[in-house]
Structures are given as structure tokens and as C-alpha cells.
Amino acid sequence: EKIGERRNEVVAFGVSGQQHGLVTLDHRNQPVRPAKLWCDTSTAPEAEKLNRALGNVDELIRRTGNTMVPGYTAPKILWLKENEPKNFTHTRTILLPHDFLNFWLTGERQMEYGDASGTGLLDVQSRTWCAPLAEFIDKDLLAKFPPLRSSTRPAGLLRSTLREKFHLGDVLVSAGGGDNMLGAIGTGNIATGRLSMSLGTSGTLYAFTETPMIDPRGEISAFCDSTDHWLALACTMNVASAVDRVRDLFGWEMNALEKNVARSQPGANGLMFLPYFDGERLPNLPNGCGVIHGLNSTNTNRQDIARALIEGIVVGLAQGMKRLVELGIRADELGITGGGAKSATVRQIVSDLFGLPVVGFKTGEGAALGAAIQAAWTYGQTGGDPMPLEKIVKSAVKTDRKTRAEPRKENETIYAELRGRHADLTQKLASSGYL
């Protein structure tokens, strides 16, 4: 209805979906149970079993390119088999969230390399399933997976019933992808030297790579992207979810939170906030909890708590940046997208903590834009007017120079100390069993 008469111009679209979710379908293609989502950390014991499935973590990294964390899909599958064996037996098809939407749209089952790499079962170097790891879960597991395909191949055409319902023509559905993979396209991160951050429910920091960037420590995820290349990615679990809890505590709307953050000063007068409300992925603390440290008579107030929260969120991603740099990633600017990117105060804190210029985009939803760009590119490659992806991205992805923030020299020492104190506090609490 919103498109109106222009619906006749629609020739293709793509789907962006949250990564890692487990969608299970029965023999009638109906969901067996509600999907287990990326933020479900109940699978921590299963993740540990999978880390040892091939002998040790080093061998797992060698065979797949990644360690296993609770958020990935593989631990969810093992959890299902161990805790809901009837549901596992009734499962005929395993899909990821965006794959399920593609199936609903086209009637075709498939899984593309990018989102498939987030299952933890894919060898990201060969882009094939790691059979020994899959067989550790179940000897017939891979029979439940759909065909594995290139991210550049379309998922199919829109089903006739949907074409008729929405009065559309022959609409091509591209492969789509995970939100981070398509967020990379939607922020122009399709060549080396680019760095993107997404501040949504979770926080992610990622960079395009020409070859898989395998982290021997397993802190950085080595994913396939949605252009048949690779994406080095750091992820933290608590961004919007942490912000919402503090907003609810104080009865704030978003603008009230931002005003209180701005009223405080860098370092929040010595207050530190470890925002691990739902456990954490970086650092890997699936059973972690939130911690406010350093309360005293001068900083026990709303503005310092608010600022400590935002700084704590960004410090977690800054630790990911430190590891990306150690692995060889270089960038002279950080592109930022997602709901958190709308705040000038947040952008300045990111710039100061990262020591990089930060800039937002004229289209705030990078993943949705990336899905649209992928659809246009795929349509051109399959019979339309072929156009290089780089040309489409250059035309569609526009930075908003009004959002630019530059790192402030006077905050450099404050934030260097804060990063160190956060890491030290996290390590000490975790090693003593308090996280």
C-alpha cells in the first residue's frame, strides 16, 4: 500500500535477518518450536562440548576458523537434541531466520555462505561444512540442512500466491544475509581499509577482508560476508538491551538519557559500568552479570551512571578494535550505523575511545540498505543491467558529514586509563568467580 502505483517498478528485493537463530521445521514445513535466538546463552555447556569435540579449541579453529560461543547456531542444535529430543527428531529442516523468510517468499530452501558461517559449523576457508563437527552433534545432522550456496546467487522468484496477493510482477529475491554481512554492504564496507560499527540490540565492529582473518585466540569471528569474501567481526551482546534497562530504571525517554550522559564528563567521575546483563560474548562470559564499580558520594547520581553505562558499552567494542588491529586491520575512519549512531554524544564517546574520526550515514538502517543493494546487484547479474557492486554502493551509500566526530586530544589519557581499568576489573571479577 505504501508503494502504491510504483509496485510495478519492483523487480527485486533482499532480506536481512538477525544471525545465529535456530529455526526448525517439521515434515509439513511448520515450526517445531519457537526459534532460539542469538542472545540465548543457555547453550553455554553445549558450546563447551563443541569446543572440545575435535580434541581442543586449536583444532576447532584450524578446521572451521572459529571457536564456538553460545550465541552460534551449533550449540543451539546440540541443546535441542539433548533437552528436547522429540523436537529434534521431528525437525526435518534447519534454517536461519533470514533463510526462513526467503523460504516463505520463494518456496526454495537454501543457506548462503555468510549467514551459514555464523552457525559455527562452516569451514570458512573452504566454504564447506565441517562434517566431523556436525557428526559430533548427530550423524545425520547435515541431511537437515538445505543446499549451501554462494551469496551472489538469488534465492529464487517470489511465489505466485504472493505476487497475486501484493499485485507484484516477477520479483527476484536475492540471497540476502545476516544483518552484519548486509550492514557491511550498506555502510560501504566492501573493500579493505574500511571499518564499520553497528550499535543496535548488540554491538558489532567489522571489517572486509580479502582472505579469512583467523584469530588464534578466537576473540574475533572469521565470517564469510555477503559478497563471497570475508568479514572479521567483534561482537558484544549488551547495547540497546543495557540502555533500555537503565532507561526503565530512571523512567527516561532516549533524549533524557542522552542529556544526562552529556551532563557528566569523560570517565564519569571514576564510575565504571560493566554492562553484562545478558552475559557477554567479548569477553566470553555467557553467565556474566552487570557491575557498577567505584560509587562514592560525588558520582552516585543519574548523569554519571548514564555516562558510565555508555562508556562501558563502547569500551567493550574498543577491546575488539584492539584485537582487530593486532590481527592487521587498518582504518583511518569509522562508519557507524544503528540506533545508537543517532546520538551525537555517543558518536563523540566512540571517537574518543577509538581515537578515530566517526561518521554516520544518511540512511540509518545499514543492513536494510545493504539488502536492497545486494538485490539490485543480483538482479543486474541475472538478466537485468549488470553493474559492478562498487558502483551501486558508491551511488547508494552516503555518509552524513554533519554527524562527523573527531577524537579530542584532551580525553586521550582519560580513556586509555579507562580501557585498562575495565579490562583489569573484568579479568579480576571473572577469575574469582564473580562474573
Short mmCIF file of C-alpha atoms in Angstrom, two decimals:
data_model
loop_
_atom_site.label_atom_id
_atom_site.label_comp_id
_atom_site.label_asym_id
_atom_site.label_seq_id
_atom_site.Cartn_x
_atom_site.Cartn_y
_atom_site.Cartn_z
CA GLU A 1 0.00 0.00 0.00
CA LYS A 2 2.84 2.41 0.78
CA ILE A 3 4.44 1.73 -2.59
CA GLY A 4 1.18 2.38 -4.39
CA GLU A 5 1.36 2.54 -8.17
CA ARG A 6 5.14 2.15 -8.11
CA ARG A 7 4.74 -1.53 -7.23
CA ASN A 8 5.07 -2.25 -10.94
CA GLU A 9 8.65 -0.98 -10.74
CA VAL A 10 9.68 -3.53 -8.09
CA VAL A 11 11.97 -6.09 -9.72
CA ALA A 12 13.96 -7.47 -6.77
CA PHE A 13 14.39 -7.34 -3.04
CA GLY A 14 16.59 -8.87 -0.38
CA VAL A 15 16.15 -9.96 3.23
CA SER A 16 18.41 -9.04 6.15
CA GLY A 17 17.96 -11.07 9.32
CA GLN A 18 19.48 -11.45 12.75
CA GLN A 19 22.24 -14.03 12.76
CA HIS A 20 22.57 -17.39 14.53
CA GLY A 21 18.88 -18.03 15.32
CA LEU A 22 17.74 -21.66 15.10
CA VAL A 23 14.59 -22.19 13.00
CA THR A 24 13.37 -25.80 12.98
CA LEU A 25 10.71 -27.04 10.54
CA ASP A 26 8.85 -30.34 10.51
CA HIS A 27 7.78 -32.50 7.54
CA ARG A 28 4.92 -30.05 6.85
CA ASN A 29 7.34 -27.09 6.87
CA GLN A 30 5.82 -25.80 10.09
CA PRO A 31 7.95 -24.57 13.01
CA VAL A 32 8.68 -27.31 15.52
CA ARG A 33 9.25 -24.82 18.35
CA PRO A 34 9.92 -21.10 18.83
CA ALA A 35 13.29 -20.09 17.42
CA LYS A 36 16.23 -19.94 19.83
CA LEU A 37 17.83 -16.55 19.20
CA TRP A 38 21.40 -15.23 19.03
CA CYS A 39 21.21 -13.78 22.56
CA ASP A 40 20.25 -17.10 24.21
CA THR A 41 23.18 -18.06 26.46
CA SER A 42 21.54 -21.17 27.94
CA THR A 43 23.66 -23.09 25.43
CA ALA A 44 26.98 -22.35 27.19
CA PRO A 45 27.50 -26.02 28.25
CA GLU A 46 26.87 -27.19 24.68
CA ALA A 47 29.33 -24.61 23.34
CA GLU A 48 32.00 -26.01 25.67
CA LYS A 49 31.32 -29.55 24.45
CA LEU A 50 31.69 -28.41 20.85
CA ASN A 51 34.94 -26.60 21.66
CA ARG A 52 36.33 -29.99 22.71
CA ALA A 53 34.59 -32.05 20.02
CA LEU A 54 37.63 -32.19 17.73
CA GLY A 55 40.11 -32.57 20.55
CA ASN A 56 40.75 -28.97 21.57
CA VAL A 57 39.97 -25.37 20.65
CA ASP A 58 43.07 -25.01 18.48
CA GLU A 59 41.92 -27.88 16.28
CA LEU A 60 38.43 -26.40 16.05
CA ILE A 61 39.89 -23.09 14.89
CA ARG A 62 42.05 -24.92 12.37
CA ARG A 63 39.07 -26.83 10.96
CA THR A 64 36.46 -24.03 10.95
CA GLY A 65 38.25 -20.72 11.50
CA ASN A 66 36.36 -20.00 14.74
CA THR A 67 35.90 -21.05 18.33
CA MET A 68 32.40 -21.98 19.47
CA VAL A 69 30.44 -19.45 21.52
CA PRO A 70 26.94 -19.92 22.98
CA GLY A 71 25.40 -17.46 20.54
CA TYR A 72 26.23 -19.55 17.45
CA THR A 73 23.66 -21.92 15.99
CA ALA A 74 25.54 -25.20 16.53
CA PRO A 75 25.24 -25.13 20.35
CA LYS A 76 21.52 -24.47 19.97
CA ILE A 77 21.15 -27.57 17.80
CA LEU A 78 23.03 -29.70 20.34
CA TRP A 79 20.92 -28.18 23.13
CA LEU A 80 17.76 -29.12 21.22
CA LYS A 81 18.91 -32.72 20.81
CA GLU A 82 19.87 -33.06 24.47
CA ASN A 83 16.96 -31.18 26.05
CA GLU A 84 14.09 -31.65 23.58
CA PRO A 85 14.85 -34.92 21.80
CA LYS A 86 11.33 -35.28 20.40
CA ASN A 87 11.55 -31.83 18.82
CA PHE A 88 14.95 -32.69 17.38
CA THR A 89 13.57 -35.92 15.90
CA HIS A 90 10.61 -34.05 14.38
CA THR A 91 12.93 -31.49 12.80
CA ARG A 92 13.32 -32.11 9.07
CA THR A 93 14.83 -28.77 8.05
CA ILE A 94 17.15 -26.37 9.87
CA LEU A 95 17.20 -22.77 8.70
CA LEU A 96 18.47 -19.42 9.93
CA PRO A 97 16.00 -16.53 10.37
CA HIS A 98 16.61 -14.88 7.00
CA ASP A 99 16.66 -18.29 5.28
CA PHE A 100 13.18 -18.95 6.67
CA LEU A 101 11.90 -15.66 5.27
CA ASN A 102 13.47 -16.49 1.90
CA PHE A 103 11.73 -19.88 2.03
CA TRP A 104 8.40 -18.21 2.79
CA LEU A 105 8.91 -15.78 -0.08
CA THR A 106 10.15 -18.21 -2.72
CA GLY A 107 9.34 -21.75 -1.60
CA GLU A 108 13.05 -22.56 -2.01
CA ARG A 109 15.26 -23.80 0.83
CA GLN A 110 18.86 -22.70 0.79
CA MET A 111 21.58 -21.25 3.01
CA GLU A 112 24.21 -18.80 1.78
CA TYR A 113 27.83 -18.70 2.91
CA GLY A 114 27.67 -15.53 5.00
CA ASP A 115 24.93 -16.44 7.45
CA ALA A 116 25.97 -20.11 7.35
CA SER A 117 29.37 -19.15 8.77
CA GLY A 118 27.56 -17.91 11.89
CA THR A 119 26.37 -21.43 12.68
CA GLY A 120 29.89 -22.34 13.78
CA LEU A 121 29.72 -25.45 11.58
CA LEU A 122 31.19 -23.96 8.41
CA ASP A 123 34.85 -24.15 7.42
CA VAL A 124 35.10 -20.52 6.37
CA GLN A 125 38.24 -21.11 4.31
CA SER A 126 36.75 -23.77 2.03
CA ARG A 127 33.12 -22.66 2.47
CA THR A 128 32.07 -26.25 3.19
CA TRP A 129 30.52 -27.85 6.25
CA CYS A 130 32.89 -29.29 8.83
CA ALA A 131 31.47 -32.81 8.73
CA PRO A 132 33.23 -34.18 11.86
CA LEU A 133 31.84 -31.33 13.94
CA ALA A 134 28.33 -31.76 12.55
CA GLU A 135 28.52 -35.52 13.15
CA PHE A 136 29.52 -34.90 16.77
CA ILE A 137 26.06 -33.38 17.20
CA ASP A 138 24.27 -36.02 15.13
CA LYS A 139 25.41 -38.37 12.39
CA ASP A 140 22.50 -37.28 10.17
CA LEU A 141 22.60 -33.57 11.01
CA LEU A 142 23.74 -32.31 7.62
CA ALA A 143 20.75 -34.01 5.99
CA LYS A 144 18.58 -31.48 7.83
CA PHE A 145 20.44 -28.54 6.26
CA PRO A 146 19.37 -27.06 2.91
CA PRO A 147 21.78 -26.68 -0.03
CA LEU A 148 24.71 -24.35 0.65
CA ARG A 149 25.11 -21.66 -2.00
CA SER A 150 27.06 -18.59 -2.98
CA SER A 151 25.85 -15.29 -1.56
CA THR A 152 25.80 -13.92 -5.10
CA ARG A 153 23.14 -16.38 -6.30
CA PRO A 154 19.46 -15.43 -5.97
CA ALA A 155 17.22 -17.31 -3.56
CA GLY A 156 14.56 -17.53 -6.26
CA LEU A 157 11.47 -15.74 -7.54
CA LEU A 158 8.58 -14.50 -5.43
CA ARG A 159 5.90 -17.20 -5.13
CA SER A 160 2.86 -16.77 -7.37
CA THR A 161 0.47 -16.57 -4.41
CA LEU A 162 2.43 -13.63 -3.00
CA ARG A 163 2.70 -11.96 -6.40
CA GLU A 164 -1.07 -12.11 -6.71
CA LYS A 165 -1.72 -11.01 -3.12
CA PHE A 166 0.50 -7.93 -3.38
CA HIS A 167 -0.09 -7.27 -7.09
CA LEU A 168 3.57 -7.64 -7.99
CA GLY A 169 5.28 -8.95 -11.09
CA ASP A 170 8.15 -11.43 -11.40
CA VAL A 171 10.18 -10.24 -8.42
CA LEU A 172 13.64 -11.74 -7.84
CA VAL A 173 14.65 -12.46 -4.24
CA SER A 174 18.39 -12.19 -3.68
CA ALA A 175 20.31 -14.48 -1.32
CA GLY A 176 20.01 -11.95 1.49
CA GLY A 177 22.17 -12.44 4.54
CA GLY A 178 22.85 -11.82 8.19
CA ASP A 179 22.40 -8.29 9.45
CA ASN A 180 26.13 -7.73 9.91
CA MET A 181 27.03 -9.03 6.44
CA LEU A 182 24.44 -6.80 4.81
CA GLY A 183 25.28 -3.98 7.19
CA ALA A 184 28.80 -4.13 5.75
CA ILE A 185 27.42 -3.59 2.24
CA GLY A 186 25.07 -0.86 3.49
CA THR A 187 27.97 1.05 5.07
CA GLY A 188 30.24 0.70 2.05
CA ASN A 189 32.46 -1.88 3.76
CA ILE A 190 33.23 -3.92 0.64
CA ALA A 191 36.96 -3.22 0.34
CA THR A 192 39.97 -3.33 2.65
CA GLY A 193 40.66 -0.26 4.75
CA ARG A 194 37.03 0.18 5.82
CA LEU A 195 35.73 -0.25 9.36
CA SER A 196 32.06 -0.27 10.41
CA MET A 197 30.27 -0.28 13.75
CA SER A 198 26.64 -1.14 14.37
CA LEU A 199 25.01 -0.10 17.64
CA GLY A 200 21.69 -1.92 17.89
CA THR A 201 20.46 -4.56 20.31
CA SER A 202 24.04 -5.83 20.20
CA GLY A 203 27.22 -4.04 19.23
CA THR A 204 29.34 -5.16 16.30
CA LEU A 205 32.58 -3.95 14.77
CA TYR A 206 33.64 -5.39 11.44
CA ALA A 207 36.00 -5.07 8.51
CA PHE A 208 36.06 -6.55 4.99
CA THR A 209 38.97 -8.90 4.27
CA GLU A 210 40.15 -10.44 1.01
CA THR A 211 41.08 -13.68 2.78
CA PRO A 212 39.82 -15.23 6.03
CA MET A 213 41.28 -13.48 9.07
CA ILE A 214 41.61 -16.33 11.55
CA ASP A 215 42.16 -15.28 15.16
CA PRO A 216 44.16 -17.96 17.03
CA ARG A 217 42.68 -16.63 20.29
CA GLY A 218 39.15 -16.88 18.91
CA GLU A 219 38.14 -13.40 20.05
CA ILE A 220 37.38 -12.17 16.53
CA SER A 221 34.89 -14.07 14.39
CA ALA A 222 36.08 -15.03 10.91
CA PHE A 223 32.85 -14.96 8.93
CA CYS A 224 32.09 -15.15 5.25
CA ASP A 225 30.43 -11.95 4.02
CA SER A 226 27.58 -11.43 1.56
CA THR A 227 29.83 -10.75 -1.45
CA ASP A 228 31.69 -14.09 -1.32
CA HIS A 229 34.60 -12.56 0.57
CA TRP A 230 35.11 -12.44 4.35
CA LEU A 231 34.28 -10.33 7.37
CA ALA A 232 36.38 -10.02 10.54
CA LEU A 233 33.92 -9.24 13.30
CA ALA A 234 33.90 -8.39 17.00
CA CYS A 235 30.59 -8.63 18.83
CA THR A 236 29.27 -7.53 22.21
CA MET A 237 25.81 -8.56 23.38
CA ASN A 238 24.65 -5.65 25.51
CA VAL A 239 23.91 -2.34 23.80
CA ALA A 240 20.24 -1.39 23.39
CA SER A 241 19.24 -4.03 25.93
CA ALA A 242 21.55 -2.47 28.53
CA VAL A 243 20.42 1.05 27.66
CA ASP A 244 16.77 0.05 27.97
CA ARG A 245 17.30 -1.36 31.47
CA VAL A 246 18.84 1.88 32.71
CA ARG A 247 16.18 3.97 30.96
CA ASP A 248 13.46 1.89 32.59
CA LEU A 249 15.16 2.25 35.97
CA PHE A 250 15.08 6.05 35.77
CA GLY A 251 11.89 6.39 33.70
CA TRP A 252 13.71 8.11 30.81
CA GLU A 253 12.99 8.54 27.16
CA MET A 254 16.07 8.35 24.90
CA ASN A 255 16.57 12.12 24.83
CA ALA A 256 16.66 12.20 28.64
CA LEU A 257 19.35 9.53 28.68
CA GLU A 258 21.45 11.47 26.18
CA LYS A 259 21.09 14.71 28.16
CA ASN A 260 22.26 13.01 31.34
CA VAL A 261 25.24 11.42 29.56
CA ALA A 262 26.22 14.87 28.28
CA ARG A 263 25.94 16.39 31.79
CA SER A 264 28.66 14.08 33.08
CA GLN A 265 32.29 14.22 31.98
CA PRO A 266 34.68 11.74 30.32
CA GLY A 267 35.42 8.96 32.78
CA ALA A 268 32.10 9.50 34.62
CA ASN A 269 33.92 10.83 37.69
CA GLY A 270 35.56 7.46 38.32
CA LEU A 271 32.45 5.33 37.89
CA MET A 272 32.70 2.14 35.80
CA PHE A 273 29.85 0.07 34.40
CA LEU A 274 30.34 -3.49 33.13
CA PRO A 275 27.08 -3.92 31.18
CA TYR A 276 26.98 -7.72 31.02
CA PHE A 277 23.25 -8.00 31.77
CA ASP A 278 22.71 -10.97 29.43
CA GLY A 279 26.16 -12.50 29.73
CA GLU A 280 28.76 -11.40 27.19
CA ARG A 281 30.43 -12.60 24.03
CA LEU A 282 33.51 -10.33 24.05
CA PRO A 283 34.87 -11.14 26.55
CA ASN A 284 33.31 -14.62 26.50
CA LEU A 285 31.26 -14.57 29.73
CA PRO A 286 28.00 -16.40 28.98
CA ASN A 287 26.97 -16.29 32.64
CA GLY A 288 28.24 -12.76 33.25
CA CYS A 289 26.30 -10.05 35.05
CA GLY A 290 26.25 -6.28 35.20
CA VAL A 291 28.55 -4.45 37.61
CA ILE A 292 28.71 -0.83 38.74
CA HIS A 293 32.08 -0.14 40.35
CA GLY A 294 33.51 2.92 42.06
CA LEU A 295 30.42 4.51 43.61
CA ASN A 296 31.19 7.33 46.00
CA SER A 297 29.46 10.37 47.45
CA THR A 298 30.09 12.51 44.36
CA ASN A 299 29.27 10.15 41.48
CA THR A 300 26.16 8.43 42.85
CA ASN A 301 23.88 10.30 40.52
CA ARG A 302 21.96 9.76 37.32
CA GLN A 303 24.30 11.53 34.94
CA ASP A 304 27.44 9.65 35.99
CA ILE A 305 25.64 6.30 35.94
CA ALA A 306 24.30 7.10 32.46
CA ARG A 307 27.71 8.08 31.14
CA ALA A 308 29.45 5.11 32.76
CA LEU A 309 26.93 2.85 31.02
CA ILE A 310 27.61 4.28 27.55
CA GLU A 311 31.36 4.28 28.14
CA GLY A 312 31.19 0.67 29.34
CA ILE A 313 29.34 -0.37 26.19
CA VAL A 314 31.84 1.36 23.92
CA VAL A 315 34.89 0.12 25.86
CA GLY A 316 33.82 -3.45 25.10
CA LEU A 317 33.90 -2.71 21.38
CA ALA A 318 37.18 -0.82 21.78
CA GLN A 319 38.71 -4.04 23.12
CA GLY A 320 37.53 -5.69 19.90
CA MET A 321 39.19 -2.89 17.94
CA LYS A 322 42.45 -3.51 19.77
CA ARG A 323 42.37 -7.16 18.71
CA LEU A 324 41.45 -6.31 15.10
CA VAL A 325 44.47 -4.00 14.92
CA GLU A 326 46.69 -6.75 16.35
CA LEU A 327 45.46 -9.01 13.54
CA GLY A 328 46.31 -6.43 10.89
CA ILE A 329 43.15 -4.36 10.33
CA ARG A 330 43.84 -0.71 9.49
CA ALA A 331 41.37 2.13 9.03
CA ASP A 332 41.51 5.91 9.25
CA GLU A 333 37.76 6.41 9.81
CA LEU A 334 34.90 4.53 11.46
CA GLY A 335 31.46 4.39 9.83
CA ILE A 336 28.67 3.98 12.37
CA THR A 337 25.08 2.80 11.93
CA GLY A 338 22.16 1.55 14.03
CA GLY A 339 20.01 3.26 16.64
CA GLY A 340 22.92 4.26 18.86
CA ALA A 341 24.55 6.09 15.96
CA LYS A 342 21.82 8.75 16.06
CA SER A 343 23.24 10.27 19.25
CA ALA A 344 25.91 12.97 18.83
CA THR A 345 27.10 12.31 22.39
CA VAL A 346 27.51 8.59 21.70
CA ARG A 347 29.38 9.29 18.45
CA GLN A 348 31.79 11.56 20.32
CA ILE A 349 32.42 8.95 23.02
CA VAL A 350 33.10 6.34 20.30
CA SER A 351 35.50 8.71 18.54
CA ASP A 352 37.37 9.49 21.77
CA LEU A 353 37.61 5.87 22.90
CA PHE A 354 38.67 4.59 19.47
CA GLY A 355 40.94 7.51 18.61
CA LEU A 356 39.34 7.67 15.15
CA PRO A 357 37.06 10.06 13.29
CA VAL A 358 33.49 8.71 13.35
CA VAL A 359 30.80 9.42 10.76
CA GLY A 360 27.19 8.32 10.33
CA PHE A 361 25.19 7.72 7.17
CA LYS A 362 22.24 9.42 5.52
CA THR A 363 20.42 6.08 5.60
CA GLY A 364 20.38 4.99 9.23
CA GLU A 365 19.48 1.34 8.65
CA GLY A 366 22.66 -0.01 7.08
CA ALA A 367 21.53 -3.66 6.98
CA ALA A 368 18.29 -2.85 5.15
CA LEU A 369 20.16 -0.68 2.66
CA GLY A 370 22.69 -3.48 2.18
CA ALA A 371 19.89 -5.93 1.41
CA ALA A 372 18.49 -3.55 -1.20
CA ILE A 373 21.92 -3.05 -2.77
CA GLN A 374 22.51 -6.80 -2.91
CA ALA A 375 19.10 -7.26 -4.57
CA ALA A 376 19.89 -4.62 -7.20
CA TRP A 377 23.30 -6.15 -7.87
CA THR A 378 21.90 -9.69 -8.11
CA TYR A 379 19.12 -8.57 -10.45
CA GLY A 380 21.66 -6.94 -12.73
CA GLN A 381 23.80 -10.07 -12.81
CA THR A 382 20.86 -12.36 -13.66
CA GLY A 383 19.45 -10.71 -16.73
CA GLY A 384 18.97 -7.08 -15.87
CA ASP A 385 21.53 -4.34 -16.49
CA PRO A 386 24.81 -5.65 -14.98
CA MET A 387 26.57 -3.12 -12.77
CA PRO A 388 29.60 -3.61 -10.51
CA LEU A 389 28.74 -3.78 -6.83
CA GLU A 390 31.23 -0.99 -6.15
CA LYS A 391 29.32 1.35 -8.47
CA ILE A 392 25.97 0.62 -6.81
CA VAL A 393 27.47 1.12 -3.35
CA LYS A 394 29.06 4.41 -4.38
CA SER A 395 25.70 5.64 -5.63
CA ALA A 396 23.60 4.43 -2.70
CA VAL A 397 25.78 4.73 0.42
CA LYS A 398 26.23 8.33 1.51
CA THR A 399 27.91 9.50 4.68
CA ASP A 400 26.36 12.38 6.58
CA ARG A 401 29.17 14.82 7.22
CA LYS A 402 27.04 16.65 9.81
CA THR A 403 27.39 13.60 12.05
CA ARG A 404 31.17 13.57 11.99
CA ALA A 405 33.02 13.46 15.32
CA GLU A 406 36.77 13.89 15.77
CA PRO A 407 38.75 12.41 18.69
CA ARG A 408 39.52 15.04 21.31
CA LYS A 409 43.13 15.11 22.42
CA GLU A 410 42.26 16.15 25.97
CA ASN A 411 40.36 12.88 26.52
CA GLU A 412 43.06 10.56 25.20
CA THR A 413 44.72 9.79 28.56
CA ILE A 414 41.41 9.51 30.42
CA TYR A 415 40.08 6.91 28.03
CA ALA A 416 43.34 4.98 27.73
CA GLU A 417 43.25 4.54 31.50
CA LEU A 418 39.56 3.65 31.42
CA ARG A 419 40.11 0.88 28.85
CA GLY A 420 42.84 -0.61 31.04
CA ARG A 421 40.76 -0.40 34.22
CA HIS A 422 37.76 -2.01 32.53
CA ALA A 423 39.86 -4.91 31.27
CA ASP A 424 41.53 -5.32 34.66
CA LEU A 425 38.24 -5.24 36.59
CA THR A 426 36.62 -7.73 34.21
CA GLN A 427 39.58 -10.12 34.45
CA LYS A 428 39.74 -9.98 38.25
CA LEU A 429 36.00 -10.48 38.74
CA ALA A 430 35.83 -13.28 36.17
CA SER A 431 38.85 -15.14 37.56
CA SER A 432 37.41 -15.01 41.08
CA GLY A 433 34.00 -16.31 40.01
CA TYR A 434 32.03 -13.08 40.27
CA LEU A 435 31.29 -12.82 36.52
#
